[in-house]
Short mmCIF file of C-alpha atoms and ligand atoms in Angstrom, two decimals:
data_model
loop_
_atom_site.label_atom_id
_atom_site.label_comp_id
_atom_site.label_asym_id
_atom_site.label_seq_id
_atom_site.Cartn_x
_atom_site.Cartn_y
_atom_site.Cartn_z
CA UNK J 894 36.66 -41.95 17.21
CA UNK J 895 37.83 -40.10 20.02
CA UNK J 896 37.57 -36.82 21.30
CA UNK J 897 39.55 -34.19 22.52
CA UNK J 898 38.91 -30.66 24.17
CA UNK J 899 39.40 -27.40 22.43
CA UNK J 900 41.37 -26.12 25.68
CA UNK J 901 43.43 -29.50 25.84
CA UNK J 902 43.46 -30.23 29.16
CA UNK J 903 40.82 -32.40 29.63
CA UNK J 904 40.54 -35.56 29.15
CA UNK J 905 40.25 -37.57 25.87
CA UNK J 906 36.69 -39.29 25.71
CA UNK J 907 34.69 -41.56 22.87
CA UNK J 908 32.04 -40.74 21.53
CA UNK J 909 29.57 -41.87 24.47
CA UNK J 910 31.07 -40.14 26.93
CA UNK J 911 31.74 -36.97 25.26
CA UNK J 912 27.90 -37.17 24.65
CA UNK J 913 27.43 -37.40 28.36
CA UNK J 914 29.59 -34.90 29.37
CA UNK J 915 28.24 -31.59 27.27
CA UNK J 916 30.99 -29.00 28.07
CA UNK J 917 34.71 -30.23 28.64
CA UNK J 918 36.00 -30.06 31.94
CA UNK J 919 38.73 -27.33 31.06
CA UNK J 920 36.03 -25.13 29.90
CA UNK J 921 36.92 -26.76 26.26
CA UNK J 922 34.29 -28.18 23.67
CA UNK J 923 34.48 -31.39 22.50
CA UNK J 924 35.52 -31.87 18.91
CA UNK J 925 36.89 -34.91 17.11
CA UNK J 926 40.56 -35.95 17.52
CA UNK J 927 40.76 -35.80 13.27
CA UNK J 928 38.04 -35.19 10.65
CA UNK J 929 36.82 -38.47 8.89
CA UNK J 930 36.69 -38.19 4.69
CA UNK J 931 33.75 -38.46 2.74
CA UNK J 932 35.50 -39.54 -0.73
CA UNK J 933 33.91 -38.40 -4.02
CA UNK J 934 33.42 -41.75 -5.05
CA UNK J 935 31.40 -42.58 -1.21
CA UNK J 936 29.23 -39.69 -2.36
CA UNK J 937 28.27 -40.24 -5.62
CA UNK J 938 27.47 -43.74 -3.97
CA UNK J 939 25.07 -41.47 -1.57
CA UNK J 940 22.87 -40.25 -4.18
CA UNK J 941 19.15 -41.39 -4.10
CA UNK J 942 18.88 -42.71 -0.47
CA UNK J 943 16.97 -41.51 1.68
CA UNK J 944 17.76 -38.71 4.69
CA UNK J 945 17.86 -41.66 6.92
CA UNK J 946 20.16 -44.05 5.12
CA UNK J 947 22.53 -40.82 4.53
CA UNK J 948 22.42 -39.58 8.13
CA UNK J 949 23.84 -42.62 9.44
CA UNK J 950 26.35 -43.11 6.89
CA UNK J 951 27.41 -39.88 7.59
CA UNK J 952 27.51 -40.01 10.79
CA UNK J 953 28.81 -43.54 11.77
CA UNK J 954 32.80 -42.65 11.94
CA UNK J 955 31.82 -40.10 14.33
CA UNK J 956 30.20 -42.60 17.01
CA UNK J 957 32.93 -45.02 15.89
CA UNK J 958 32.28 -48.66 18.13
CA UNK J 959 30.92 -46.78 20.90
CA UNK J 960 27.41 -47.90 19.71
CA UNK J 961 26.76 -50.35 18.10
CA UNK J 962 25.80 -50.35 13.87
CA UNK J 963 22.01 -51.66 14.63
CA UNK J 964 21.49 -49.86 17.58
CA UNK J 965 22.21 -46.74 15.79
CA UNK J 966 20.76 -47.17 12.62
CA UNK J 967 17.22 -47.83 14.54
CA UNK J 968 17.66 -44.92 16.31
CA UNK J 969 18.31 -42.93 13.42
CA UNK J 970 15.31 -44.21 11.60
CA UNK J 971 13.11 -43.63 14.68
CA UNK J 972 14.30 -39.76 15.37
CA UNK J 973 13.15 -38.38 12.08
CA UNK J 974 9.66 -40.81 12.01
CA UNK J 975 7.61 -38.14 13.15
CA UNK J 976 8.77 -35.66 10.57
CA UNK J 977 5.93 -34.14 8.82
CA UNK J 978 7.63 -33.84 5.18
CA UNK J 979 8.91 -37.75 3.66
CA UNK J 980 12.03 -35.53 2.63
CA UNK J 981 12.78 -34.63 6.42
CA UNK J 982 14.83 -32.04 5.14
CA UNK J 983 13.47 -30.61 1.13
CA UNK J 984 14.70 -28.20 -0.82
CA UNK J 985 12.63 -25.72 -2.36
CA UNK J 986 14.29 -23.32 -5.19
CA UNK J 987 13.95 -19.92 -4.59
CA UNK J 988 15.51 -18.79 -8.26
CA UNK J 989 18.48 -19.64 -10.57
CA UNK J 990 20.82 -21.10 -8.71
CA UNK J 991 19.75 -20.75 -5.50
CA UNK J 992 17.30 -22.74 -2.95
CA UNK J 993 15.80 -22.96 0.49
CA UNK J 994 17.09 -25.73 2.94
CA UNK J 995 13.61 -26.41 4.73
CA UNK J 996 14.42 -27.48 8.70
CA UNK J 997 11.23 -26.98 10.18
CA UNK J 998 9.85 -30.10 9.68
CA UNK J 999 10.01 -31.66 13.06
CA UNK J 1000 8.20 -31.45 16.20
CA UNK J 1001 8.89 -28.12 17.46
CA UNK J 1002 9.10 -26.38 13.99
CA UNK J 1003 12.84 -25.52 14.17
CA UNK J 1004 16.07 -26.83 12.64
CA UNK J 1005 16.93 -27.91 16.63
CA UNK J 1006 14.66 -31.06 16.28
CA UNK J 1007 17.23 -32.17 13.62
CA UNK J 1008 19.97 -33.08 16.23
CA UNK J 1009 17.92 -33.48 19.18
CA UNK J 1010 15.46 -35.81 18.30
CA UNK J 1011 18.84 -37.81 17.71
CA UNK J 1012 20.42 -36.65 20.76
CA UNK J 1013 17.30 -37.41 23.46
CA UNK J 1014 17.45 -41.44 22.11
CA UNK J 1015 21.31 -41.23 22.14
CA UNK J 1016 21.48 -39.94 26.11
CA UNK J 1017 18.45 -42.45 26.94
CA UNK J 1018 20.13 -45.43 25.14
CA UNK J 1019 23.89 -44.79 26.45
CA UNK J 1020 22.33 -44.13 30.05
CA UNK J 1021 20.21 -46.92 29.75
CA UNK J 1022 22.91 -49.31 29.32
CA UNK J 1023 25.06 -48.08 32.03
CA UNK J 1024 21.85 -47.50 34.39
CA UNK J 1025 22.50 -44.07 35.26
CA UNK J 1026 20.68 -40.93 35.78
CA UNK J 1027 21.76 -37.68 34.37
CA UNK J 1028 20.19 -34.35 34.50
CA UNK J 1029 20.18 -31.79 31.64
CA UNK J 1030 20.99 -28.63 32.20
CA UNK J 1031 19.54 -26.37 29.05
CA UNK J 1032 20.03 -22.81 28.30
CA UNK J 1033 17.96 -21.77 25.41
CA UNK J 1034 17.25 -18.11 23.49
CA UNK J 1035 13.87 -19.94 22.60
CA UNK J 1036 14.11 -23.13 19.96
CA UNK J 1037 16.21 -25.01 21.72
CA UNK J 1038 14.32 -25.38 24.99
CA UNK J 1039 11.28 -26.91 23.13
CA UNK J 1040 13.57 -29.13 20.75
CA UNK J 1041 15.17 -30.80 23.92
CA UNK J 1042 11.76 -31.19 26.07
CA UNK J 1043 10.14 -33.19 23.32
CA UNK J 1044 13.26 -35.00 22.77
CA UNK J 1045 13.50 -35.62 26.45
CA UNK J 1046 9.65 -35.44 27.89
CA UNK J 1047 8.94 -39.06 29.77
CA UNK J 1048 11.70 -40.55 29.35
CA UNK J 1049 13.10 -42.55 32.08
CA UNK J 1050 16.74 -42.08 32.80
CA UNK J 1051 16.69 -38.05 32.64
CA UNK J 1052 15.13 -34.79 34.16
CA UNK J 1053 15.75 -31.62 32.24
CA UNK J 1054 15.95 -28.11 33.69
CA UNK J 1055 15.55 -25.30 30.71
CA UNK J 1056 16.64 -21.74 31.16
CA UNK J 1057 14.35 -18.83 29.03
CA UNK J 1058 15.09 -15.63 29.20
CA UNK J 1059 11.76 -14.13 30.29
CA UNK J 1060 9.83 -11.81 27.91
CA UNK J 1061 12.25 -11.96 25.22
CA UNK J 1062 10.97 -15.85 23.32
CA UNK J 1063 7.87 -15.62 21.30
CA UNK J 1064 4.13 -16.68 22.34
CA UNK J 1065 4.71 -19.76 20.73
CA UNK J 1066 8.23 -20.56 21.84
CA UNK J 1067 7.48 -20.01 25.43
CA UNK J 1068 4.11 -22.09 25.60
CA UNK J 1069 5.90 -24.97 23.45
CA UNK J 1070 8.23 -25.79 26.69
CA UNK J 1071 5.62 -24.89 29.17
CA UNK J 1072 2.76 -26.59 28.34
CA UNK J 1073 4.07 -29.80 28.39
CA UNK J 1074 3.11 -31.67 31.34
CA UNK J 1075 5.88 -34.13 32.28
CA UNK J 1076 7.44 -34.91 35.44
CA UNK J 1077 10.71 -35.18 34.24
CA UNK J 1078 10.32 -31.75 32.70
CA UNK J 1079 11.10 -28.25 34.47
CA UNK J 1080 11.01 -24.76 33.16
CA UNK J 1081 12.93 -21.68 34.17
CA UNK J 1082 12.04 -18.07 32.95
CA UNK J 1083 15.21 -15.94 33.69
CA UNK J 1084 14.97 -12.41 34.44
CA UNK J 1085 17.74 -11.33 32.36
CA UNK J 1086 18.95 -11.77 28.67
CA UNK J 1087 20.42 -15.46 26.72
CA UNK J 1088 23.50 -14.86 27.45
CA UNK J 1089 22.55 -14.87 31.37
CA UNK J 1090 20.95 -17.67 31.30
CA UNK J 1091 23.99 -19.11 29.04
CA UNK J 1092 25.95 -18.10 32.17
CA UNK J 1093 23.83 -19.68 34.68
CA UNK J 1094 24.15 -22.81 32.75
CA UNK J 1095 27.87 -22.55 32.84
CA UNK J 1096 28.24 -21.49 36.32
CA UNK J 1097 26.40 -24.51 37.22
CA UNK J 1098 29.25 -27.09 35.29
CA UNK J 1099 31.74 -24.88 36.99
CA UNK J 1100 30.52 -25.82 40.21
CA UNK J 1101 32.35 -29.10 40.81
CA UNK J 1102 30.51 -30.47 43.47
CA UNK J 1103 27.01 -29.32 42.50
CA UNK J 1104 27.90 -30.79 38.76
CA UNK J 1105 28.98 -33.94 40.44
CA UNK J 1106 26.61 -34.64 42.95
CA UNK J 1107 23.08 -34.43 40.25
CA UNK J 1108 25.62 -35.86 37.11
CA UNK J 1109 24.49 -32.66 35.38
CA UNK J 1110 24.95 -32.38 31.18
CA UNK J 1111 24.06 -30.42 28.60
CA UNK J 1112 22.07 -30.46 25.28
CA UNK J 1113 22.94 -27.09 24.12
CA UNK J 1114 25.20 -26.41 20.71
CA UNK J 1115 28.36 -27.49 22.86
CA UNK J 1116 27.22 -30.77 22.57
CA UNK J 1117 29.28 -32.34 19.78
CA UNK J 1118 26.79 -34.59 19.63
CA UNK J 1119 24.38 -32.44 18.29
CA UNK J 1120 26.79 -30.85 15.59
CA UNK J 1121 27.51 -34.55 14.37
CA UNK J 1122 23.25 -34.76 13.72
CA UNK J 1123 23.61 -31.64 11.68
CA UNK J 1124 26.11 -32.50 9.39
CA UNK J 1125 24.05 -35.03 7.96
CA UNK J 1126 21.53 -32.55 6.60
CA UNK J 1127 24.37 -30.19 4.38
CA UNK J 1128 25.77 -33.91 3.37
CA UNK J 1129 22.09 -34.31 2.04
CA UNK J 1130 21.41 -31.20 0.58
CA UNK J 1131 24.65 -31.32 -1.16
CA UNK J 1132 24.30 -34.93 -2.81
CA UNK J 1133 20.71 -34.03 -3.82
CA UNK J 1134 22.08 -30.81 -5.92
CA UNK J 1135 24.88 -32.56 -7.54
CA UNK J 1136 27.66 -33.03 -5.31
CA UNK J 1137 30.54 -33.85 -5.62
CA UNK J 1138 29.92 -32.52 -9.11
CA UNK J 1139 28.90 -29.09 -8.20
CA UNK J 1140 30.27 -26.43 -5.48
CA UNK J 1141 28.38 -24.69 -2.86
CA UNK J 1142 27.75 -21.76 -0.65
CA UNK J 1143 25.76 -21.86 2.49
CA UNK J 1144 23.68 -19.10 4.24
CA UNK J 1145 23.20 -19.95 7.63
CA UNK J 1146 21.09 -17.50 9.89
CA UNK J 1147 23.70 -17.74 13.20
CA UNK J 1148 23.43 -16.99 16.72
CA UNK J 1149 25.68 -20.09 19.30
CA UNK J 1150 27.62 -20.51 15.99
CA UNK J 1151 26.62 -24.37 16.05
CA UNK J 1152 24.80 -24.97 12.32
CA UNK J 1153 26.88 -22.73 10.36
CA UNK J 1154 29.74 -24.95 12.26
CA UNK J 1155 28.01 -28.05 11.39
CA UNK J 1156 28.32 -27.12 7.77
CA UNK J 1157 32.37 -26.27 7.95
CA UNK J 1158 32.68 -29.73 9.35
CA UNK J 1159 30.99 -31.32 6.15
CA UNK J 1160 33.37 -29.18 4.34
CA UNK J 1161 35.92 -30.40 6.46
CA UNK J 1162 34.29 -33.75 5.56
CA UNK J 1163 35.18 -33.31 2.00
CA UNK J 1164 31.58 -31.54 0.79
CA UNK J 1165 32.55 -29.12 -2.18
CA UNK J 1166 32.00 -25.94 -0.01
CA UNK J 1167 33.38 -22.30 -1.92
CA UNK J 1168 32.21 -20.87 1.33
CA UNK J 1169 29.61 -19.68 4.81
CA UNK J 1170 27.51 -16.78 4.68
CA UNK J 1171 26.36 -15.50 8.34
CA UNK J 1172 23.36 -13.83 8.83
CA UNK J 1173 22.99 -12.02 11.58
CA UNK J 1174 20.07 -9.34 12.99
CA UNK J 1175 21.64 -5.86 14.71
CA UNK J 1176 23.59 -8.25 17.52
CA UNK J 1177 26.06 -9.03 14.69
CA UNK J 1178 28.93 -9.56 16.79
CA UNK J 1179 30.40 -12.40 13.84
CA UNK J 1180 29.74 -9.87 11.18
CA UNK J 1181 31.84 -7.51 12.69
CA UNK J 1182 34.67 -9.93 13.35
CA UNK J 1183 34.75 -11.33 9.82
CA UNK J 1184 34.76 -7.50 8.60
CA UNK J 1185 37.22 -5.97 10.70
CA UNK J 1186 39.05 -8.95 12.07
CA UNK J 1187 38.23 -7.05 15.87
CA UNK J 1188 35.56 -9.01 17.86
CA UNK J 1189 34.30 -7.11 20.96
CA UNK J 1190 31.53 -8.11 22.31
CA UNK J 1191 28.04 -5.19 23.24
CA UNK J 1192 24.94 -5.12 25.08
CA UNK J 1193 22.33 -7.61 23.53
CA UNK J 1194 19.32 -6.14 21.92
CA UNK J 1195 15.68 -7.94 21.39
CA UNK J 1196 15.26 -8.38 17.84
CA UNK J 1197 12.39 -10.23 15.33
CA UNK J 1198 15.03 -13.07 15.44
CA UNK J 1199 15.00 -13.87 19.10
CA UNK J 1200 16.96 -17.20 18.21
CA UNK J 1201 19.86 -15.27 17.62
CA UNK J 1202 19.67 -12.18 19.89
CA UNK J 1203 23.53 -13.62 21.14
CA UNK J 1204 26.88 -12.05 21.49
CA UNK J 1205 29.06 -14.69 22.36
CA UNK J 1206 28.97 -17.61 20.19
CA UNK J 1207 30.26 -20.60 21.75
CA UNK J 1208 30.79 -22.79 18.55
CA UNK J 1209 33.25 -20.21 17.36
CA UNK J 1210 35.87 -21.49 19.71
CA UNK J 1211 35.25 -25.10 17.66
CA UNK J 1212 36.55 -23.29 14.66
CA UNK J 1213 39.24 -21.48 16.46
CA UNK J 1214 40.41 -24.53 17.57
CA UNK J 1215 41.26 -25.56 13.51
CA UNK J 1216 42.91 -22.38 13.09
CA UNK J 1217 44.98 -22.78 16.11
CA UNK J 1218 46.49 -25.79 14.79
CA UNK J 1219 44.25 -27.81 16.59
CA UNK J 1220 46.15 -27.21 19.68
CA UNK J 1221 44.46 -26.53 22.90
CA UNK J 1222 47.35 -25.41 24.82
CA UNK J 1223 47.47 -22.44 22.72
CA UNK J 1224 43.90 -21.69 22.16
CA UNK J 1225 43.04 -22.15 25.63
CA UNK J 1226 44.84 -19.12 27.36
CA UNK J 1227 43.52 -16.89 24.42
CA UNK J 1228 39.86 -18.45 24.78
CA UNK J 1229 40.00 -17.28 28.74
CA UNK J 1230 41.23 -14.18 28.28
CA UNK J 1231 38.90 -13.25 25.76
CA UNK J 1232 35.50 -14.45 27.87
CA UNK J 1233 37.34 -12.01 30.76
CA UNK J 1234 37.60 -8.86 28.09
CA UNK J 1235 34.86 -9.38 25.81
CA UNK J 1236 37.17 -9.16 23.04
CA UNK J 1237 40.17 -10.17 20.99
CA UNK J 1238 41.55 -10.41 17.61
CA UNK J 1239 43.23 -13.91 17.11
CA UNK J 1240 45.75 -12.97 14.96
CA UNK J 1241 45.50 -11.11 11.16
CA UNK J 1242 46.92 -13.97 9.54
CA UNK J 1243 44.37 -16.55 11.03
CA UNK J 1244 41.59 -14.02 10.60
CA UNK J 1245 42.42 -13.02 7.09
CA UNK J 1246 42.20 -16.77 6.08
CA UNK J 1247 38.84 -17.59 8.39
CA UNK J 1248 37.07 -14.67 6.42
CA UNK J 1249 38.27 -16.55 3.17
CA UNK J 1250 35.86 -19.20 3.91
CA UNK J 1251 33.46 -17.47 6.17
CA UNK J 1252 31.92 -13.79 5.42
CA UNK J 1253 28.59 -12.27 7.42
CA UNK J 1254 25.82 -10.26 6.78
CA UNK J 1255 23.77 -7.90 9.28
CA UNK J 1256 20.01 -7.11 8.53
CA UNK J 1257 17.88 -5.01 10.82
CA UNK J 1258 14.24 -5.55 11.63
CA UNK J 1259 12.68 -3.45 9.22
CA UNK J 1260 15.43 -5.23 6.35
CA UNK J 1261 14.08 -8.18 7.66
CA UNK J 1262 10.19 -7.71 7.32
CA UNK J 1263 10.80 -6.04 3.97
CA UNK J 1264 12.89 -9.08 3.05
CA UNK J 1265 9.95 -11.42 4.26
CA UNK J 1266 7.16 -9.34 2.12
CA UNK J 1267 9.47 -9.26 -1.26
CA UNK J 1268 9.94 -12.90 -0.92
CA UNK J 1269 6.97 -14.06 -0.43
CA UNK J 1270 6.00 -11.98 -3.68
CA UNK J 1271 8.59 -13.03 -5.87
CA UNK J 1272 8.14 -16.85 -4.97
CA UNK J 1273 5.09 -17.44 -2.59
CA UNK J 1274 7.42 -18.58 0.37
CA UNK J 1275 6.66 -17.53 3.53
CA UNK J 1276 9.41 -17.38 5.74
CA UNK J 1277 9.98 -17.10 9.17
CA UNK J 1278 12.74 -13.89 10.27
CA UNK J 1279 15.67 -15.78 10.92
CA UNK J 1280 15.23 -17.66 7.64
CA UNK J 1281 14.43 -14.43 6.08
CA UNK J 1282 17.73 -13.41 7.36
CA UNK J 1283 19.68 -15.87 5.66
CA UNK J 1284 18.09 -15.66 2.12
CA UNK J 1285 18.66 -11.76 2.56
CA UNK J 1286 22.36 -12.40 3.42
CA UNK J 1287 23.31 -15.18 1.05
CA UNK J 1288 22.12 -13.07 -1.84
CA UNK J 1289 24.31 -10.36 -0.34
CA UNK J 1290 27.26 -12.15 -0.49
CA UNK J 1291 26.80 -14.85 -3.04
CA UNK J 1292 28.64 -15.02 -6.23
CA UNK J 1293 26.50 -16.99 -8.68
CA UNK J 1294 28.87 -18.14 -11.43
CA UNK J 1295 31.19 -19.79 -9.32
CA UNK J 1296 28.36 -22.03 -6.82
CA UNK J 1297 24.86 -22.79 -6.21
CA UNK J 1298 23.62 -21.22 -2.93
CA UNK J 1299 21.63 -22.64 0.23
CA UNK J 1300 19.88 -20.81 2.36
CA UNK J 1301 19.00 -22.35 5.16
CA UNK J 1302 15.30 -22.00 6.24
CA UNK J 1303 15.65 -22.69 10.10
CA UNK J 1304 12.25 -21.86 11.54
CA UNK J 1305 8.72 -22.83 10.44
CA UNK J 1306 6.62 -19.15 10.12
CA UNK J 1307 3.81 -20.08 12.18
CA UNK J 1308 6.55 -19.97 14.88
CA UNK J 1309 6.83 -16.23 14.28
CA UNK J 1310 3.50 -15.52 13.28
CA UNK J 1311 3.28 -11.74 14.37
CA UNK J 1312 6.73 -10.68 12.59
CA UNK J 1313 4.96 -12.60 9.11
CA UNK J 1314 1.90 -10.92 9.34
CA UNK J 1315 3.34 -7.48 9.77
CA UNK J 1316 5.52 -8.30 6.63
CA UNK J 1317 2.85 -10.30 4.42
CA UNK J 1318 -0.78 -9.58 5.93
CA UNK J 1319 -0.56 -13.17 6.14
CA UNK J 1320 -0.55 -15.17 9.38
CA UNK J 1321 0.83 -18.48 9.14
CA UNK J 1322 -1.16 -21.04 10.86
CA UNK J 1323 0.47 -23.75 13.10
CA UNK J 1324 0.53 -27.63 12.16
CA UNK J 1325 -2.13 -29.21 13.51
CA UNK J 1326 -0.48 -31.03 16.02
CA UNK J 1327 -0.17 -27.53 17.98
CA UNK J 1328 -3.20 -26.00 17.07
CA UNK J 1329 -4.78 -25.97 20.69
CA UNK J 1330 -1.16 -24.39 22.08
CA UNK J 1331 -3.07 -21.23 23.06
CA UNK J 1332 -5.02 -23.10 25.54
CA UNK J 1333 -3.05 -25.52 27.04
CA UNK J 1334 -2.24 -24.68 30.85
CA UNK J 1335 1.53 -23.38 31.70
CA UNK J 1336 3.76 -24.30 34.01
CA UNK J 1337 7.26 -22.34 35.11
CA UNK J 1338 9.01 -20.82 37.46
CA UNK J 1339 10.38 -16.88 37.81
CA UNK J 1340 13.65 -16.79 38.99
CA UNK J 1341 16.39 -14.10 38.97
CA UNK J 1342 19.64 -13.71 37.58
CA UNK J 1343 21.09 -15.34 40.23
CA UNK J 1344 23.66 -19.00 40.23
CA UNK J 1345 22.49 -19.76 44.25
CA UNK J 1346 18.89 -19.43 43.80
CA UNK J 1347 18.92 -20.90 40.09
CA UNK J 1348 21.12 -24.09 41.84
CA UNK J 1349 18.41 -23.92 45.44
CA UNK J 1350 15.99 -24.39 42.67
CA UNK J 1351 17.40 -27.39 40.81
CA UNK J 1352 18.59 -28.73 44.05
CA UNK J 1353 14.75 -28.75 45.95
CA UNK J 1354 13.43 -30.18 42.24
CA UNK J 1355 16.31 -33.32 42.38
CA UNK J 1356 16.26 -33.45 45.96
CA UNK J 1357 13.40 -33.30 47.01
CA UNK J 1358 13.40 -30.13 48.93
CA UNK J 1359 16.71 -30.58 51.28
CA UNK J 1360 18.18 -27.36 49.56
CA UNK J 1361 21.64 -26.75 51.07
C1 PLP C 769 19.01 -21.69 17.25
C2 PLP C 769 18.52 -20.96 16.06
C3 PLP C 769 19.39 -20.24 15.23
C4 PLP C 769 20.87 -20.12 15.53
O1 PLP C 769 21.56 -21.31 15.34
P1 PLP C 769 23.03 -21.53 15.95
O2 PLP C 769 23.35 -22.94 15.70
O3 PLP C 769 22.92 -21.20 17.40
O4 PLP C 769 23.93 -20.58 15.23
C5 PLP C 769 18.87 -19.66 14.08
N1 PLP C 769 17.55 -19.73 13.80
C6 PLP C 769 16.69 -20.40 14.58
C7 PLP C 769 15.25 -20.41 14.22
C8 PLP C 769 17.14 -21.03 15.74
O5 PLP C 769 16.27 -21.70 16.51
#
């Protein structure tokens, strides 16, 4: 398989190198030159193996001979080991015709260990083989950091430099990425918002020389790699319910855009998809857009659901890209223009058929603890916000006769323990392997809002102190 930029003036790559290189060089994302098909008959032929087996069947046309089959069913297996459910990813049903997709079953409690657990042995083996050294440059609105520094912590042919916005991740977010004591392994709190330190991140890859000289890349959602890991999960979900025999609707709680994304592709894939609900908190910039067909992009505004306290979505290009004909040339000029205005319409035509497939739904905080308390009541499942979020909005906008809905349940509560108890009187205590969180020393670094000082610091930290 190769792959080719959303912006279409980058290069083509295969699958290893797109992993490497994160963001396209154009400013593009890396998507696949044409969807693979999953055939009904190839699904019905998925039904009772495990997540593993599944995952890589799934995902093997995307990696194409770029790896080879053992390599990459081992690493498979060995990503989702250390899952604490035998399901990895289990469905629980909420009521008739509807269930919970449960993706907090990895290290770091969020739906981000699905692909990165993946993604940390995939950089590590590729890098390995070409003896390189790459540094990853992470910008995260709180899961993501975590996901990628246990994915990444000690291992030998990568640093990673993660970018929090300070004061606006959770307790437990923040001391999940600082309190782990690797070498390899450096923390930044921001003093500005996500979308800053989204920015920063960028600004870095824009900086040609800088990028080149410390072989910088990124784990974030513009990683295709990552998408590819999250298909596999929808695949599963899916077969386990009945598909191909049955039809679906998805509720994904969205901020970068990159899992409800994941799920279009598995459509795209040939799942039996009627269509996407987005949930959103107040920053419901998506919402909006699939309302109106206008997307202008406001101020950001702290929320319960830090995770997707986001106004640009970067994965929304991806799907742009589809509805564009799949041709950069044309998407790109309207992709730049828009990141310049903070808004744009893309066309009533192409809108009008996007919010066939995809439709959103906004819930404010007090919707959101109220949605957390009557759950909990009606079925004795305590969610987290975000997942509380999606539930809330795929009821909203689900029609029952015509498919069976998944929510998708993309934090573990003890995560958000302060938002639960407020809704439930019940505080949700963390797995055991992070019980002692609260007292494990921290270690980060302040910075401002700033691309020279950000870069000073990466450079003294790779460098060894010769800042230029
Ligand atoms: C990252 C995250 C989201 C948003 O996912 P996107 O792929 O960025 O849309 C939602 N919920 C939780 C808990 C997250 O960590």
């Amino acid at each position: 398989m190769k792959y080719v930029s959303t912006r279409g003036k980058a290069p083509v790559l295969s699958f290893d190198d797109a992993l490497l290189a994160g963001l396209a060089s154009d400013g593009g994302l890396y998507v696949p030159e044409t969807w693979p098909r999953l055939t009904r008959p190839e699904m019905r032929a998925l039904s009772g193996l495990s997540y593993t087996e599944v995952a890589a069947r799934v995902m093997s046309p995307f990696v194409g001979a770029a790896i080879g089959e053992d390599d990459f069913t081992r690493m498979v297996v060995d990503a989702y080991r250390g899952f604490d459910h035998p399901a990895v990813a289990p469905l629980t049903q909420l009521g008739r015709n509807q269930w919970l997709l449960e993706l907090f079953h990895g290290p770091t409690l969020s739906f981000k260990d699905y692909a990165l657990q993946l993604v940390g042995r995939l950089f590590d083996h590729v890098l390995a083989r070409r003896g390189e050294r790459i540094a990853l440059i992470c910008a995260t609105s709180g899961d993501t950091g975590s996901a990628a520094i246990e994915a990444c912590r000690d291992r030998a042919c990568l640093d990673i430099f993660v970018l929090h916005p300070k004061g606006r991740v959770s307790d437990v977010q923040r001391r999940q990425m600082t309190t782990v004591a690797s070498s390899n392994v450096h923390n930044i709190a921001v003093e500005g918002t996500f979308d800053d330190c989204q920015d920063l991140a960028k600004g870095m890859f824009n900086d040609r020389a800088f990028r080149d000289r410390f072989r910088l890349s990124a784990v974030n959602s513009i990683n295709w790699a990552r998408i590819m890991a999250q298909v596999a999960y929808y695949v599963v979900a899916a077969v386990a319910l009945g598909a191909p025999g049955r039809r679906f609707t998805f509720a994904v709680p969205t901020g970068n855009f990159g899992n409800v994304y994941a799920a279009y592709a598995a459509r795209r894939m040939g799942l039996p998809v009627n269509g996407f609900v987005i949930g959103s908190n107040v920053n419901d910039v998506l919402t909006r857009y699939f309302a109106t067909g206008e997307m202008r992009v406001t101020p950001v505004h702290p929320t319960l659901s830090p995770s997707m306290d986001i106004q640009v979505s970067s994965n929304f290009e991806r799907l742009l890209f589809d509805y564009y004909g799949r041709d950069g040339a044309r998407l790109g000029p309207v992709m730049e223009r828009f990141r310049k205005n903070g808004q744009a319409a893309f066309g009533k035509n192409r809108w009008r058929r996007m919010a066939r497939l995809f439709s959103g739904f906004s819930v404010d905080d007090e919707a959101t603890k109220m949605a957390i308390r009557v759950i909990h009541r009606q079925t004795g499942q305590l969610l987290d916000p975000h997942s509380a979020i999606a539930v809330t909005a795929g009821i909203g906008r689900h029609d029952y006769k015509t498919s069976t809905l998944v929510s998708v349940a993309t934090a573990h509560p003890a995560k958000f323990p302060q938002a639960v108890e407020d809704a439930t009187g019940i505080r949700p205590p963390l797995p055991a392997h992070l019980a002692d969180l609260h007292e494990r020393p921290e270690r980060f670094e302040t910075l401002p809002n700033d691309l020279g000082v950000v870069q000073d610091f990466v450079t003294q930290r790779l460098a060894g102190g010769t800042a230029s």
